[in-house]
Amino acid sequence: MQVFVRTDNVEIVSLPHGNEMDTLQEIFGQQDVFFSVGGVPLETCDQLTDGCTVDVQGRLPGGKVHGSLARAGKVRNQTPKVEKNTEKRKKLSGRAKRRQQYTKRFVNVVIVPGRRRGPNSNAK
């Protein structure tokens, strides 16, 4: 069976029928490499067909983490716990808020002489 082996360049390799995986491992030695066919990891020789392309990539070392995880959450654990103030009512939203605005602006209007005060005025 002939397959295309793609590393840095493409080569045609003849593989004997039966032990294709062993032959691929022998060609690349005992290097830490990863074989894939069509983006799928090559696990068995059943995935190989005549004329398919086998991609060879080196394995990347993994498992290293920058910094120590022993200090994770340090700042959050140091900040003092502040109790929630539950006495305050939650603000209205949606239809109820618009209803409250309408009532305040147009229904409960008290007509007083003089200039009209704004809703944020502290003058009495």
Coordinates of C-alpha atoms in Angstrom, one line a residue:
M1 CA 0.0 0.0 0.0
Q2 CA 1.3 3.4 -0.9
V3 CA 0.5 6.5 1.3
F4 CA 1.6 10.1 1.2
V5 CA 3.4 11.1 4.4
R6 CA 3.3 14.8 5.1
T7 CA 5.9 16.3 7.5
D8 CA 7.8 19.4 6.4
N9 CA 7.5 18.0 2.8
V10 CA 5.4 15.2 1.2
E11 CA 6.9 11.8 0.6
I12 CA 5.4 8.6 -0.9
V13 CA 6.0 5.6 1.4
S14 CA 5.2 2.0 0.5
L15 CA 3.8 0.2 3.5
P16 CA 3.7 -3.6 3.7
H17 CA 0.2 -5.0 4.3
G18 CA -0.6 -6.0 7.8
N19 CA 1.9 -4.0 9.9
E20 CA 1.4 -0.4 8.6
M21 CA 1.6 1.2 12.0
D22 CA 4.8 -0.6 13.0
T23 CA 6.4 0.5 9.7
L24 CA 5.4 4.2 10.2
Q25 CA 6.8 4.1 13.8
E26 CA 10.1 2.6 12.4
I27 CA 10.4 5.3 9.7
F28 CA 10.3 8.1 12.3
G29 CA 12.2 6.2 15.0
Q30 CA 11.2 6.4 18.6
Q31 CA 10.5 10.1 18.3
D32 CA 7.5 11.5 20.0
V33 CA 5.3 12.0 17.0
F34 CA 1.5 12.0 16.3
F35 CA -0.1 10.5 13.2
S36 CA -3.4 11.7 11.8
V37 CA -5.4 10.9 8.6
G38 CA -7.9 13.7 7.5
G39 CA -7.6 15.5 10.8
V40 CA -8.5 12.3 12.8
P41 CA -5.9 10.7 15.0
L42 CA -4.6 7.5 13.5
E43 CA -5.3 4.7 16.0
T44 CA -5.7 1.5 13.8
C45 CA -4.4 0.6 10.4
D46 CA -8.1 0.2 9.2
Q47 CA -8.1 4.0 8.7
L48 CA -5.4 3.8 6.1
T49 CA -6.4 3.4 2.5
D50 CA -4.2 3.3 -0.7
G51 CA -3.2 6.8 -1.6
C52 CA -4.4 8.5 1.6
T53 CA -2.3 11.3 3.2
V54 CA -0.8 10.7 6.7
D55 CA 0.0 13.9 8.6
V56 CA 2.9 13.7 11.1
Q57 CA 3.2 16.2 13.9
G58 CA 5.4 16.4 16.9
R59 CA 3.7 16.2 20.3
L60 CA 3.8 19.4 22.3
P61 CA 4.8 19.1 26.0
G62 CA 1.9 20.1 28.2
G63 CA 0.8 20.2 31.8
K64 CA 3.0 23.2 32.8
V65 CA 1.2 26.1 34.5
H66 CA 2.8 29.5 34.9
G67 CA 2.9 30.6 38.5
S68 CA 1.8 28.7 41.6
L69 CA -1.8 27.7 42.0
A70 CA -1.3 27.6 45.8
R71 CA -2.1 31.3 45.9
A72 CA -5.2 31.2 43.7
G73 CA -8.1 33.2 45.2
K74 CA -5.8 35.1 47.6
V75 CA -7.4 38.5 47.2
R76 CA -11.0 37.3 47.5
N77 CA -10.2 35.4 50.7
Q78 CA -8.5 38.5 52.2
T79 CA -11.4 40.9 51.6
P80 CA -13.7 41.2 54.6
K81 CA -17.2 39.9 54.2
V82 CA -19.8 42.7 54.1
E83 CA -23.4 41.9 55.0
K84 CA -26.1 42.8 52.5
N85 CA -28.4 45.6 53.4
T86 CA -31.8 43.9 53.0
E87 CA -33.9 46.8 54.3
K88 CA -34.0 48.6 51.0
R89 CA -36.9 47.7 48.6
K90 CA -36.0 46.7 45.1
K91 CA -36.7 49.2 42.3
L92 CA -39.6 48.7 40.0
S93 CA -38.9 47.8 36.4
G94 CA -40.8 47.5 33.2
R95 CA -44.5 48.2 33.1
A96 CA -44.7 48.9 36.8
K97 CA -42.0 51.6 36.6
R98 CA -43.7 53.3 33.8
R99 CA -47.0 53.2 35.7
Q100 CA -45.3 54.8 38.7
Q101 CA -43.8 57.6 36.5
Y102 CA -47.2 58.3 35.0
T103 CA -48.8 58.5 38.4
K104 CA -46.1 60.8 39.8
R105 CA -46.0 63.2 36.8
F106 CA -49.7 63.5 35.7
V107 CA -52.1 62.1 38.2
N108 CA -50.8 63.4 41.6
V109 CA -50.0 66.9 40.3
V110 CA -50.5 69.6 42.9
I111 CA -50.9 73.1 41.3
V112 CA -49.0 75.6 43.4
P113 CA -48.4 79.3 42.6
G114 CA -45.0 80.3 41.2
R115 CA -42.4 78.5 39.2
R116 CA -42.6 74.7 38.9
R117 CA -39.8 72.9 40.8
G118 CA -37.9 70.0 39.2
P119 CA -38.1 66.4 40.5
N120 CA -34.5 66.7 41.9
S121 CA -35.0 70.0 43.7
N122 CA -34.2 70.2 47.5
A123 CA -35.9 73.6 47.9
K124 CA -38.9 73.7 50.3

